[in-house]
Short mmCIF file of C-alpha atoms and ligand atoms in Angstrom, two decimals:
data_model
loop_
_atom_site.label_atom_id
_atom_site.label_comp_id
_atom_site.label_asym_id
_atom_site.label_seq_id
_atom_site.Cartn_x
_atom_site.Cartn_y
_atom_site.Cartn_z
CA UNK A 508 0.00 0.00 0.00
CA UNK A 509 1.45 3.54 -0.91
CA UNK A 510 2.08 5.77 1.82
CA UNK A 511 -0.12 8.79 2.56
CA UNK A 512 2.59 11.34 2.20
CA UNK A 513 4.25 11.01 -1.09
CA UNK A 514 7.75 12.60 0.37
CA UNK A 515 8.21 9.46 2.23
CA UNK A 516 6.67 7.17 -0.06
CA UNK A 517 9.77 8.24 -2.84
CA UNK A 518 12.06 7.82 0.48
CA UNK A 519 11.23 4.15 1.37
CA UNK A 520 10.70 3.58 -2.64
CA UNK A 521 14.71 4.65 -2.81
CA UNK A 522 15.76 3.11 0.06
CA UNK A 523 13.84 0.10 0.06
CA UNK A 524 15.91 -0.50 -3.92
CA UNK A 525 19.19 -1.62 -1.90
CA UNK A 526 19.89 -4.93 -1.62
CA UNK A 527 18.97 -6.59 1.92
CA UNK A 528 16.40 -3.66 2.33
CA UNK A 529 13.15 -4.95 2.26
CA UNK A 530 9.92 -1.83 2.04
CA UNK A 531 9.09 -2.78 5.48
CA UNK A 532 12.83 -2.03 6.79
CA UNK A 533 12.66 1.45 4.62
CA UNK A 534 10.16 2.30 6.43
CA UNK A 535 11.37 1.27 9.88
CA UNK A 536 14.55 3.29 8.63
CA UNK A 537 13.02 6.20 7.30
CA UNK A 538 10.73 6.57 10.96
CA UNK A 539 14.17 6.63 12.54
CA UNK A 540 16.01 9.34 11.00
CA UNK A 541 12.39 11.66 11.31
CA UNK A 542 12.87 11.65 14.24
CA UNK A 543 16.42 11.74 14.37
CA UNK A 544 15.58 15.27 12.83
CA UNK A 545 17.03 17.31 9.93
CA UNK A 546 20.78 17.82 10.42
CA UNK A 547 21.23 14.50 10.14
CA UNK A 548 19.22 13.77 7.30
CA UNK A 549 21.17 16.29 5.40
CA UNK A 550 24.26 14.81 6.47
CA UNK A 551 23.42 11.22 5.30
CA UNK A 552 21.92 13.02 2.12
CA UNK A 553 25.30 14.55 1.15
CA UNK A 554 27.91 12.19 2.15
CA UNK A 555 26.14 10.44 -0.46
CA UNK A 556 26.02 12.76 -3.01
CA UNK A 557 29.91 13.28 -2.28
CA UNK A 558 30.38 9.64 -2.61
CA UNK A 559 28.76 9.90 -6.10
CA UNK A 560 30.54 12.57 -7.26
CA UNK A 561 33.96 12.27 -5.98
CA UNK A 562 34.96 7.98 -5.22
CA UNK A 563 36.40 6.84 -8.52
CA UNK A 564 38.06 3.73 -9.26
CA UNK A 565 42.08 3.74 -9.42
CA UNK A 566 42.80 3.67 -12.49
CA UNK A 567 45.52 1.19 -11.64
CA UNK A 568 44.27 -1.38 -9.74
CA UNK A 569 40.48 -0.55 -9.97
CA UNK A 570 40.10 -0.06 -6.18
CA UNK A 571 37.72 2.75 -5.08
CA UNK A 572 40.05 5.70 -4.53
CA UNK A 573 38.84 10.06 -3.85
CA UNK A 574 42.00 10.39 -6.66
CA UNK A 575 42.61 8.82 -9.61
CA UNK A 576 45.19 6.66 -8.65
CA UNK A 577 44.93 5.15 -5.28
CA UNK A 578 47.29 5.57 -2.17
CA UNK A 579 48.51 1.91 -2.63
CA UNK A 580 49.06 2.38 -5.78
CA UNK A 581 50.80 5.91 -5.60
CA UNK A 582 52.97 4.42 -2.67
CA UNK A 583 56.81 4.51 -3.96
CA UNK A 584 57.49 1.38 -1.27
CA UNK A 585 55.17 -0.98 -2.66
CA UNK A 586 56.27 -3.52 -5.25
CA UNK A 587 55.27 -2.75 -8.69
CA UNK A 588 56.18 -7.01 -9.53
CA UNK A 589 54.02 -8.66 -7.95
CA UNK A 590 50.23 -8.41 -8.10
CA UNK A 591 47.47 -9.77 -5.48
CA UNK A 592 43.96 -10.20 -7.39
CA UNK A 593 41.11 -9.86 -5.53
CA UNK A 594 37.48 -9.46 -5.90
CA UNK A 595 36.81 -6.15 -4.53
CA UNK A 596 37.99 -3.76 -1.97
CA UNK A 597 36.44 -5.32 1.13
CA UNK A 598 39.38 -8.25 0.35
CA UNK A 599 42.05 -5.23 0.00
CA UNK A 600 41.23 -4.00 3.36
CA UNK A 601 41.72 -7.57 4.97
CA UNK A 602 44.61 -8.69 3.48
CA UNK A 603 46.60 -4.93 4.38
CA UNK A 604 45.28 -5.91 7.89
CA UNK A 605 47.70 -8.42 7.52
CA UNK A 606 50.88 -6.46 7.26
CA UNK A 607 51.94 -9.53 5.13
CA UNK A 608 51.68 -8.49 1.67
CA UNK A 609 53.70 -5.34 -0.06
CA UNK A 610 52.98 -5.54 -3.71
CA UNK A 611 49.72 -3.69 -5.37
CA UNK A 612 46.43 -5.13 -5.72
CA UNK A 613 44.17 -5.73 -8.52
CA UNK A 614 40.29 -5.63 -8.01
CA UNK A 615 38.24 -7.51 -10.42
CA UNK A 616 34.68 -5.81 -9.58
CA UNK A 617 33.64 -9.61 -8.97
CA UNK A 618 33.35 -13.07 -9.86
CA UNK A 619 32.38 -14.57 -12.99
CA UNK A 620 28.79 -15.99 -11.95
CA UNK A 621 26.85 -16.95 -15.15
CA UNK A 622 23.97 -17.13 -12.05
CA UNK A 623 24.07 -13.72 -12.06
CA UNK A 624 24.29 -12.59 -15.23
CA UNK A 625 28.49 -11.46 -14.55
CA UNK A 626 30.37 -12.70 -17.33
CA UNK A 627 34.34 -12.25 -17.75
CA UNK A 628 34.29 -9.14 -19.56
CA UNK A 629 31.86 -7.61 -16.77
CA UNK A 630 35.25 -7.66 -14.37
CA UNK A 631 38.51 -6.05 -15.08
CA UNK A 632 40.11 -9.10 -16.56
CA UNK A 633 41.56 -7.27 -19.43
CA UNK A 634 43.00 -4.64 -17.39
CA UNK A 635 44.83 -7.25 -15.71
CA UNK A 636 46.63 -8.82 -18.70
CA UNK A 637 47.49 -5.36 -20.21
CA UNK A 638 49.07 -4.42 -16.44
CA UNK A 639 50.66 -7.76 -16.49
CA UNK A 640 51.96 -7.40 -19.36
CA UNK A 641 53.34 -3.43 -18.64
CA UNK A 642 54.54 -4.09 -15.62
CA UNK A 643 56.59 -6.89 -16.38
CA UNK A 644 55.13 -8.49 -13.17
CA UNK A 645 57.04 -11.32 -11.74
CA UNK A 646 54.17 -12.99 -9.74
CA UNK A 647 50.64 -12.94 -9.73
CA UNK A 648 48.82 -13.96 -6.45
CA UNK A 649 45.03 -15.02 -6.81
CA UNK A 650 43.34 -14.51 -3.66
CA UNK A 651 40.15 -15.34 -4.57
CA UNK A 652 37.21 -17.17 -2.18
CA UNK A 653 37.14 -20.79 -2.11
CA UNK A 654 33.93 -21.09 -4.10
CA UNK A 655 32.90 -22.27 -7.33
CA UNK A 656 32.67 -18.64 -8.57
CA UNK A 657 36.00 -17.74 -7.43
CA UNK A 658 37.56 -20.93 -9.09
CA UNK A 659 36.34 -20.49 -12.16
CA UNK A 660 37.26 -16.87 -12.15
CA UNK A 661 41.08 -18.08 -11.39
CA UNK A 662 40.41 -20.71 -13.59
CA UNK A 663 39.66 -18.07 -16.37
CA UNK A 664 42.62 -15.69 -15.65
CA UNK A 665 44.91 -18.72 -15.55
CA UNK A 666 44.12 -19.58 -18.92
CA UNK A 667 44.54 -16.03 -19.98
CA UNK A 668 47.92 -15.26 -18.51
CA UNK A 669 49.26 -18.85 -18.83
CA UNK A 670 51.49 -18.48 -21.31
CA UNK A 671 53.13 -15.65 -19.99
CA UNK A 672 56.56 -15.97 -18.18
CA UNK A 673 55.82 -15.44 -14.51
CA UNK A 674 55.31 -17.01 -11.55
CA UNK A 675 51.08 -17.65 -11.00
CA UNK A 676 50.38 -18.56 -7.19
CA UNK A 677 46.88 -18.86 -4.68
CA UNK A 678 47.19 -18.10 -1.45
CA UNK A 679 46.71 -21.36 0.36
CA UNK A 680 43.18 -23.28 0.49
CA UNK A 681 44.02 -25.69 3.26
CA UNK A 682 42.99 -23.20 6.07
CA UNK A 683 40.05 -22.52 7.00
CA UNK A 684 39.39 -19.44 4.84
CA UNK A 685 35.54 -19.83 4.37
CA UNK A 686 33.65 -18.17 1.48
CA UNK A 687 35.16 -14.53 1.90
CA UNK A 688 38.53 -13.42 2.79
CA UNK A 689 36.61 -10.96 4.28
CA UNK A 690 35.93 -12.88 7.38
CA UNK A 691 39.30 -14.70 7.92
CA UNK A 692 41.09 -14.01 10.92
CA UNK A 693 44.45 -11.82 9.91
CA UNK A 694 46.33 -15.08 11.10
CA UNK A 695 44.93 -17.63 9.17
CA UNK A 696 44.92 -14.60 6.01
CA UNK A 697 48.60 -13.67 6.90
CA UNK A 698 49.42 -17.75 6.74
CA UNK A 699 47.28 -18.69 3.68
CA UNK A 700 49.25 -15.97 1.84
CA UNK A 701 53.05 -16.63 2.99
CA UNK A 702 51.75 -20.77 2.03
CA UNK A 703 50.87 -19.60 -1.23
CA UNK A 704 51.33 -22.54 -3.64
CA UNK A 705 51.78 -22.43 -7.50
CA UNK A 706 48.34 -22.02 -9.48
CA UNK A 707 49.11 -25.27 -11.37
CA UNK A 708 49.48 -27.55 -8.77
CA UNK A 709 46.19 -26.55 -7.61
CA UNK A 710 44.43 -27.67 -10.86
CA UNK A 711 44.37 -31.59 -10.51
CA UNK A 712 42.18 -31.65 -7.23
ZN1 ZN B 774 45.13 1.53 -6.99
#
């Protein structure tokens, strides 16, 4: 049923669009911040707006970034050689939680999932070969979730960047890393990447 006041009806109808948001928690949301009162609303309102108009993607590793190249990315220390692929930023923020890794990331947007409609040329797979191939890297690390998604994805890249001369690891699947990096302990993330083992070997399991 619409709402009687069509200001909050668009709210809810907005908010309600995200995923996990459900019209009866836009509603329960939208209640709140009434009567949280207006400062805040207009606070929520434009960090929003700035988030529109100023995050960007590096246009290195494809990371969200307020410039267009990224602070890892711009940072002198970090190794230009060798290149951890991930699927998006949440996985950058664990794995520098880590302290273990100090090469440059790449973020793929995703993983291919024919389920949902993301095919290879949906992520920045292309980007990756080109930067591969620029760089000269010496090793690329796949840190990708243990799920069908995520081995197919590697799967894909692998047979992309095969042929070229460097080294191809994945951090190590024996621990237990669960469906996201995201939710790995740093210890068990910091181990699982110093264990990585040579993409190849991983293939005949
Ligand atoms: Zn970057």
């Amino acid at each position: 049923m619409e709402l009687p006041s069509k200001t909050m009806e668009r709210a809810v109808r907005e908010l309600s669009r995200l995923p996990g948001i459900g019209r009866r928690s836009a509603l329960r949301l939208i209640l709140y911040l009434l009567r949280q009162g207006n400062d805040r609303m207009e606070n929520l309102a434009s960090s929003i707006q700035d988030l529109g108009r100023n995050a960007q993607f590096c246009e290195n590793c494809h990371s969200i970034s307020d410039s267009p190249k990224c602070s890892i990315c711009s940072d002198p220390r970090r190794d230009d050689k060798s290149i951890c692929v991930v699927e998006d930023i949440r996985d950058v923020l664990a794995l520098e939680k880590t302290n273990a890794f100090r090469g440059k990331y790449h973020v793929l947007g995703g993983l291919i999932s024919p389920m949902d409609g993301l095919g290879p040329s949906d992520l920045t797979i292309e980007e990756l070969v080109n930067r591969i191939k620029s760089n000269n890297a010496e090793e690329v690390i796949m840190a990708l979730s243990a799920t069908m998604e995520g081995d197919t994805t590697a799967f894909y890249i692998y047979r992309q960047i095969g042929d070229l001369s460097i080294k191809l690891t994945s951090i190590a699947r024996g621990l237990p890393i669960g469906d996201s990096l995201e939710y790995a302990d740093e210890i068990t993330l910091s181990k699982s990447l110093q264990q990585r083992v040579l993409f190849e070997s991983t293939l005949s399991n």
